[in-house]
XYZ file of N, CA and C in Angstrom:
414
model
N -102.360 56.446 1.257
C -101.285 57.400 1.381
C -101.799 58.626 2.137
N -100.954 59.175 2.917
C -101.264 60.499 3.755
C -100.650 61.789 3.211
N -100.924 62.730 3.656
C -100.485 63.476 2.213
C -100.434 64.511 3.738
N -99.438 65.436 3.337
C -98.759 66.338 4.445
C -100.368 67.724 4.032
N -100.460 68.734 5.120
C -101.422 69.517 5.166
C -100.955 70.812 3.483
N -99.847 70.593 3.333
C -99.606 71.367 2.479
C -99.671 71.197 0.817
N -99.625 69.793 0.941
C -99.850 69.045 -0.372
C -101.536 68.968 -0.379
N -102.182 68.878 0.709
C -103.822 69.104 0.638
C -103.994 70.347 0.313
N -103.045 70.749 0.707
C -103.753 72.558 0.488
C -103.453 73.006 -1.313
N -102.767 72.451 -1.736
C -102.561 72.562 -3.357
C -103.419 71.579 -4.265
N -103.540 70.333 -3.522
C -104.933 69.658 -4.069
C -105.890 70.461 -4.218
N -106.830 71.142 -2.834
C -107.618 71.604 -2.823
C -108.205 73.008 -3.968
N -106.512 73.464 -3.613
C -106.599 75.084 -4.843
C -107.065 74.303 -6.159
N -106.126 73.587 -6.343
C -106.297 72.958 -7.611
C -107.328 72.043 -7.793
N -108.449 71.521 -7.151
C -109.681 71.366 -7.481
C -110.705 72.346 -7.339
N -110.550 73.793 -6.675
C -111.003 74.998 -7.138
C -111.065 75.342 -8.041
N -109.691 75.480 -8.810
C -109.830 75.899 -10.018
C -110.344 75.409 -11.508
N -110.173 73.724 -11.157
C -111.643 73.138 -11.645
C -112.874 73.000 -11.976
N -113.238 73.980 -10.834
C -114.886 73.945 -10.474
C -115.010 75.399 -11.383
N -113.867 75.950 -11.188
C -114.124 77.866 -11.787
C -114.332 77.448 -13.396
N -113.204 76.379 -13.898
C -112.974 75.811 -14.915
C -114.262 75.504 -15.406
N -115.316 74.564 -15.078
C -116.592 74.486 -15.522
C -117.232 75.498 -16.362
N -117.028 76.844 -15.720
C -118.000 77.736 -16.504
C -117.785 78.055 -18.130
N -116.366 77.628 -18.309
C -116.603 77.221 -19.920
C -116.081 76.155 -20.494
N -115.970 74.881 -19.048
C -115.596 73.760 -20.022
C -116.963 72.734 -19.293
N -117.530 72.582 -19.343
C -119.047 72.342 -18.486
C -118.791 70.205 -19.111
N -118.317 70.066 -19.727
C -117.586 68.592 -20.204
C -117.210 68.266 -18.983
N -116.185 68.711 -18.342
C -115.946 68.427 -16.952
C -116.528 68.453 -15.670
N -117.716 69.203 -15.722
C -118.761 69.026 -14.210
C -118.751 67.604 -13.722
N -119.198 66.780 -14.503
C -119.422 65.394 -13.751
C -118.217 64.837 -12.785
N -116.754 64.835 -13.924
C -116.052 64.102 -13.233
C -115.302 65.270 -12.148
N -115.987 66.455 -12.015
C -115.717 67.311 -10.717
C -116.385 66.932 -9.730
N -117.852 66.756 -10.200
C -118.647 66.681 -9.358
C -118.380 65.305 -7.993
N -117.866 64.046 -9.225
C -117.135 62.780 -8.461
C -116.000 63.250 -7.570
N -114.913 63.989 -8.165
C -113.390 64.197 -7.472
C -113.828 65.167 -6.289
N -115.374 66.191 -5.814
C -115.249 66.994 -5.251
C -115.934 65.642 -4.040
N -116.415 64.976 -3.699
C -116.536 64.214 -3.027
C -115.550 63.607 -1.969
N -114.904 63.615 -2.550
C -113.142 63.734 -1.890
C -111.931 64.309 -1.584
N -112.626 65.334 -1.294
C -111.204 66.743 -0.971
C -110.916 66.327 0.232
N -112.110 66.167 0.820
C -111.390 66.347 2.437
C -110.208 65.319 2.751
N -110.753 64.192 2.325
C -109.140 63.136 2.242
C -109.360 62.885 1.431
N -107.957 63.199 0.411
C -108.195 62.491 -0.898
C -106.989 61.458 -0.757
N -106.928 60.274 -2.054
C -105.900 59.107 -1.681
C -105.313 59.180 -3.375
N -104.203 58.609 -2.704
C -103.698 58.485 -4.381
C -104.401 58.542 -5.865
N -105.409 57.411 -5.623
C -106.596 57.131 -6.539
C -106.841 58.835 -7.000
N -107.405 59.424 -6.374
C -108.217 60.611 -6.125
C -107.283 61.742 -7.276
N -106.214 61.503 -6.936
C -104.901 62.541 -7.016
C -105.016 62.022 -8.708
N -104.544 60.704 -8.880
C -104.362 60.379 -10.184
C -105.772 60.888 -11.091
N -106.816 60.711 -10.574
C -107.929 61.235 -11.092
C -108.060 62.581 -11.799
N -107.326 63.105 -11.236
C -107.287 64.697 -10.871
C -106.114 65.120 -12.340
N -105.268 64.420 -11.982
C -104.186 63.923 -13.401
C -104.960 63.910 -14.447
N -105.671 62.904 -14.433
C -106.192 62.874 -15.608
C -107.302 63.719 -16.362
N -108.247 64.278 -15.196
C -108.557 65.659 -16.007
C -107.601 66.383 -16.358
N -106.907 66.655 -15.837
C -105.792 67.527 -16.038
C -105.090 67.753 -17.942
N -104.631 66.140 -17.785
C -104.208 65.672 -19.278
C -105.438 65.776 -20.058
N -106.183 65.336 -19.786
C -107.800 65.650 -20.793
C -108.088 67.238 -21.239
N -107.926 67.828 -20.439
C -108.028 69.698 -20.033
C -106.680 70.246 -21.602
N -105.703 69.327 -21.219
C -104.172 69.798 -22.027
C -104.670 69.184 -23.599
N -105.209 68.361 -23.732
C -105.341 67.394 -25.022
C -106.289 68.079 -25.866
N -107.845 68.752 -25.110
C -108.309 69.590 -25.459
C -108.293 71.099 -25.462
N -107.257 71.584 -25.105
C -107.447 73.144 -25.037
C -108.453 74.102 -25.891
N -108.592 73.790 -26.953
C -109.235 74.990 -27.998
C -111.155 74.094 -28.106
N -111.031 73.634 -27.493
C -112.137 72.986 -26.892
C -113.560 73.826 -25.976
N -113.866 74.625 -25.741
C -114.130 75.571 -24.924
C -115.260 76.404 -25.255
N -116.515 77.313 -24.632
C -117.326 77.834 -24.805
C -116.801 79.374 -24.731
N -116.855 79.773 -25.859
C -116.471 81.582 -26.404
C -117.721 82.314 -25.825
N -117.426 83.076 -25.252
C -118.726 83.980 -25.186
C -118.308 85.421 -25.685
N -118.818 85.832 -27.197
C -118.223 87.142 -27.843
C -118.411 88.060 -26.609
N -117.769 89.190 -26.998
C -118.003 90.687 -26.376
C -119.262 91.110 -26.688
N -119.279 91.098 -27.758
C -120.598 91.602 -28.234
C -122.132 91.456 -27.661
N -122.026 89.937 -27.010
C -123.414 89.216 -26.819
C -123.760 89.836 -25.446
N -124.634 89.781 -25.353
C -125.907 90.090 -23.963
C -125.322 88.968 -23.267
N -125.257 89.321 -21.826
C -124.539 87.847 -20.646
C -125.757 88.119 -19.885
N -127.426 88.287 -20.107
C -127.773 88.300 -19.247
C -128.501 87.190 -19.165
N -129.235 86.626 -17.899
C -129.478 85.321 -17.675
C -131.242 85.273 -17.465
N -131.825 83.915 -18.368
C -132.900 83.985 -18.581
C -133.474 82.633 -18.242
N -134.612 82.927 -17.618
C -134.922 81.400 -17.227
C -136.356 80.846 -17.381
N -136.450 79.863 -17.553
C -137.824 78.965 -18.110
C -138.449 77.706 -17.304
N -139.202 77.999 -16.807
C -139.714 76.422 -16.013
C -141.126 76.171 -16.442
N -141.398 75.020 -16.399
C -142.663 74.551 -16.565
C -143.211 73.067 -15.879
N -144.278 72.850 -15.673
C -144.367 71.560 -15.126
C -145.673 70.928 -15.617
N -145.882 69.758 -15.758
C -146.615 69.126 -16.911
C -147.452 68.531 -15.289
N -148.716 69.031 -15.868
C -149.816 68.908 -15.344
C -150.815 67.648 -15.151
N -149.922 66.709 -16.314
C -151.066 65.622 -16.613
C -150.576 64.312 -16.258
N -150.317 64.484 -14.696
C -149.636 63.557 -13.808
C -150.086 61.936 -13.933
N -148.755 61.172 -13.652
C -149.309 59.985 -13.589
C -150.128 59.921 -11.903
N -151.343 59.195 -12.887
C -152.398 58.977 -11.850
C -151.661 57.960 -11.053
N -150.716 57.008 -11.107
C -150.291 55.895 -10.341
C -149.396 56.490 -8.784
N -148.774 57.989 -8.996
C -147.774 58.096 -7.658
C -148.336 59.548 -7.709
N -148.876 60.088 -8.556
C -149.676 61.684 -8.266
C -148.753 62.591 -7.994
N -147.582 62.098 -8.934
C -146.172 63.509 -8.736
C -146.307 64.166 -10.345
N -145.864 65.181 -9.807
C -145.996 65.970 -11.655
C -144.403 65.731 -11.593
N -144.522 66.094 -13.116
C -142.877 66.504 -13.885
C -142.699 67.870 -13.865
N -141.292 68.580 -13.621
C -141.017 70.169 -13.770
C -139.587 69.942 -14.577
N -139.293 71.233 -14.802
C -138.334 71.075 -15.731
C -138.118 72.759 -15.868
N -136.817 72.859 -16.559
C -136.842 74.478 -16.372
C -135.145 74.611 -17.587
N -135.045 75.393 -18.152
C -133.824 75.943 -18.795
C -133.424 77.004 -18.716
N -132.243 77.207 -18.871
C -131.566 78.643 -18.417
C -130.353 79.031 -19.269
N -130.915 80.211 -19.673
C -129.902 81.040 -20.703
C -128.729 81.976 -20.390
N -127.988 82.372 -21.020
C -126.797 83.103 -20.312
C -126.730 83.773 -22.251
N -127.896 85.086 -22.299
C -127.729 85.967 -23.565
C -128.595 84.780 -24.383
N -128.045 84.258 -25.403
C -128.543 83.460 -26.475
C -127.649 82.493 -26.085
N -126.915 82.202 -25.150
C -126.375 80.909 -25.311
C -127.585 79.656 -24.285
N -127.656 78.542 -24.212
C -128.263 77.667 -23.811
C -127.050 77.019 -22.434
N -127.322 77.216 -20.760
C -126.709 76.885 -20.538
C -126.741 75.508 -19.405
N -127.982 75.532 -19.494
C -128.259 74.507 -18.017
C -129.772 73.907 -18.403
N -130.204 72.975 -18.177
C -131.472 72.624 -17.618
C -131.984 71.271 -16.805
N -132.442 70.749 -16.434
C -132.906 69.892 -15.752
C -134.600 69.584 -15.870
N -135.071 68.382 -16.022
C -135.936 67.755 -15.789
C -136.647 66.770 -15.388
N -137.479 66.816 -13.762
C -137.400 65.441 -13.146
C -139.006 65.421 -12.490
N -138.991 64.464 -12.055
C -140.555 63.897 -11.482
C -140.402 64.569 -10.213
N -141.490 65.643 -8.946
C -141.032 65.791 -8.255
C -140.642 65.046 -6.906
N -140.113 65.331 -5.659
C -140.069 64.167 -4.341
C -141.173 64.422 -4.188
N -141.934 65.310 -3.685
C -143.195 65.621 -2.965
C -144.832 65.047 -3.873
N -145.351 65.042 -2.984
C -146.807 64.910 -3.670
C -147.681 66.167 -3.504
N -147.851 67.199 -4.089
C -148.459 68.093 -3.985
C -149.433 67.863 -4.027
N -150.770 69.192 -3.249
C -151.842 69.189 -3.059
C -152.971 70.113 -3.994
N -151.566 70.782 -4.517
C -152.439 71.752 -5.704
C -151.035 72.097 -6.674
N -152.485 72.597 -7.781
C -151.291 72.965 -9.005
C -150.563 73.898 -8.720
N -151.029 75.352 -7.407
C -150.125 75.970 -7.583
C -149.173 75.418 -6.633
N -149.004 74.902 -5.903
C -148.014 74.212 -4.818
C -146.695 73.606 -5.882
N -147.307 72.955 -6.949
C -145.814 72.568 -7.750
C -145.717 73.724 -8.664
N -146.155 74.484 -8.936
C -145.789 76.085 -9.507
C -144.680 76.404 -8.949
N -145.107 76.900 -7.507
C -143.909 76.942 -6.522
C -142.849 76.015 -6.047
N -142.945 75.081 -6.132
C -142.040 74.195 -6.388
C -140.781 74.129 -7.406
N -141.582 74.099 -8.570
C -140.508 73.973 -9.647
C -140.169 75.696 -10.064
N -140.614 76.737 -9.448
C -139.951 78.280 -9.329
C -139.328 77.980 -8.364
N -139.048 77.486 -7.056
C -137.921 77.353 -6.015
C -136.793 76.559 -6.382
N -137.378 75.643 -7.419
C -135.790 74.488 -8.107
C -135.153 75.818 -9.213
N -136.035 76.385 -9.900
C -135.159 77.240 -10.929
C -134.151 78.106 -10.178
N -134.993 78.866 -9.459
C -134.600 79.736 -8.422
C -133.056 79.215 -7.702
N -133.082 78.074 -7.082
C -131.943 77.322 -6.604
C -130.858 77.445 -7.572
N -130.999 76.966 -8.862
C -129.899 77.042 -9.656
C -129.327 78.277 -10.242
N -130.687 79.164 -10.508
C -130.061 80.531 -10.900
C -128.719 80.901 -10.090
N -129.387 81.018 -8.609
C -128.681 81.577 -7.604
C -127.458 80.952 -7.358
N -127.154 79.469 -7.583
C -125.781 78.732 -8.101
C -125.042 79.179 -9.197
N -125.500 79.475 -10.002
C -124.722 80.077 -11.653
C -124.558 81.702 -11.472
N -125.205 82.030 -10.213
C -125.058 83.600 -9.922
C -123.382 83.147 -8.984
């Protein structure tokens, strides 16, 4: 199905406001992350998709991450990378978490692409992955 430039253009808002939606319904990143793959043409499929977060979004309303008035929103971050590499591919592990006050809001942990040549080389490494995401959640 072809969809007139104006009906894209209300898709699009409306998978914006999705993505804004994340910051306190974070349940939904993934299947954003799938539907944002397809803005540029999206097809029926796509649309109905979109539906159905939608109805999921309505079913759960009171569902949602509160952040009091009260609390500190400031953002804190943690990385580390485990040193005691497999000798078989000579990649370390990094990993890092990130706070927003006392709440827990993100982290990631993975083997890296690169083969570094020193410990501090994946130091810097896994401070440029934290770094990356801060600056995303900024």
């Amino acid at each position: 199905m072809v969809y007139s430039c104006q009906i894209l253009l209300y898709i699009v808002l409306l998978f914006e406001s999705l993505v804004y939606l994340t910051i306190t319904r974070p349940d939904i990143a993934y299947v954003n992350y799938v539907v944002s793959k397809f803005v540029v043409s999206p097809t029926s499929v796509h649309w109905a998709a979109i539906l159905c977060i939608l109805r999921y979004l309505y079913g759960t309303v009171f569902q949602s991450l509160l952040f009091p008035f009260t609390y500190s929103l400031e953002l804190h971050a943690y990385f580390d990378v485990d040193h005691d590499n497999d000798l078989t591919d000579r990649r370390y592990v990094t990993g890092f978490y990130i706070f927003l006050g006392n709440f827990f809001i993100s982290c990631k942990s993975k083997k890296q692409s690169i083969i570094s040549q020193s410990s501090t080389e994946v130091e810097y490494c896994a401070m440029t992955s934290t770094t990356k995401k801060i600056v995303w959640l900024c």
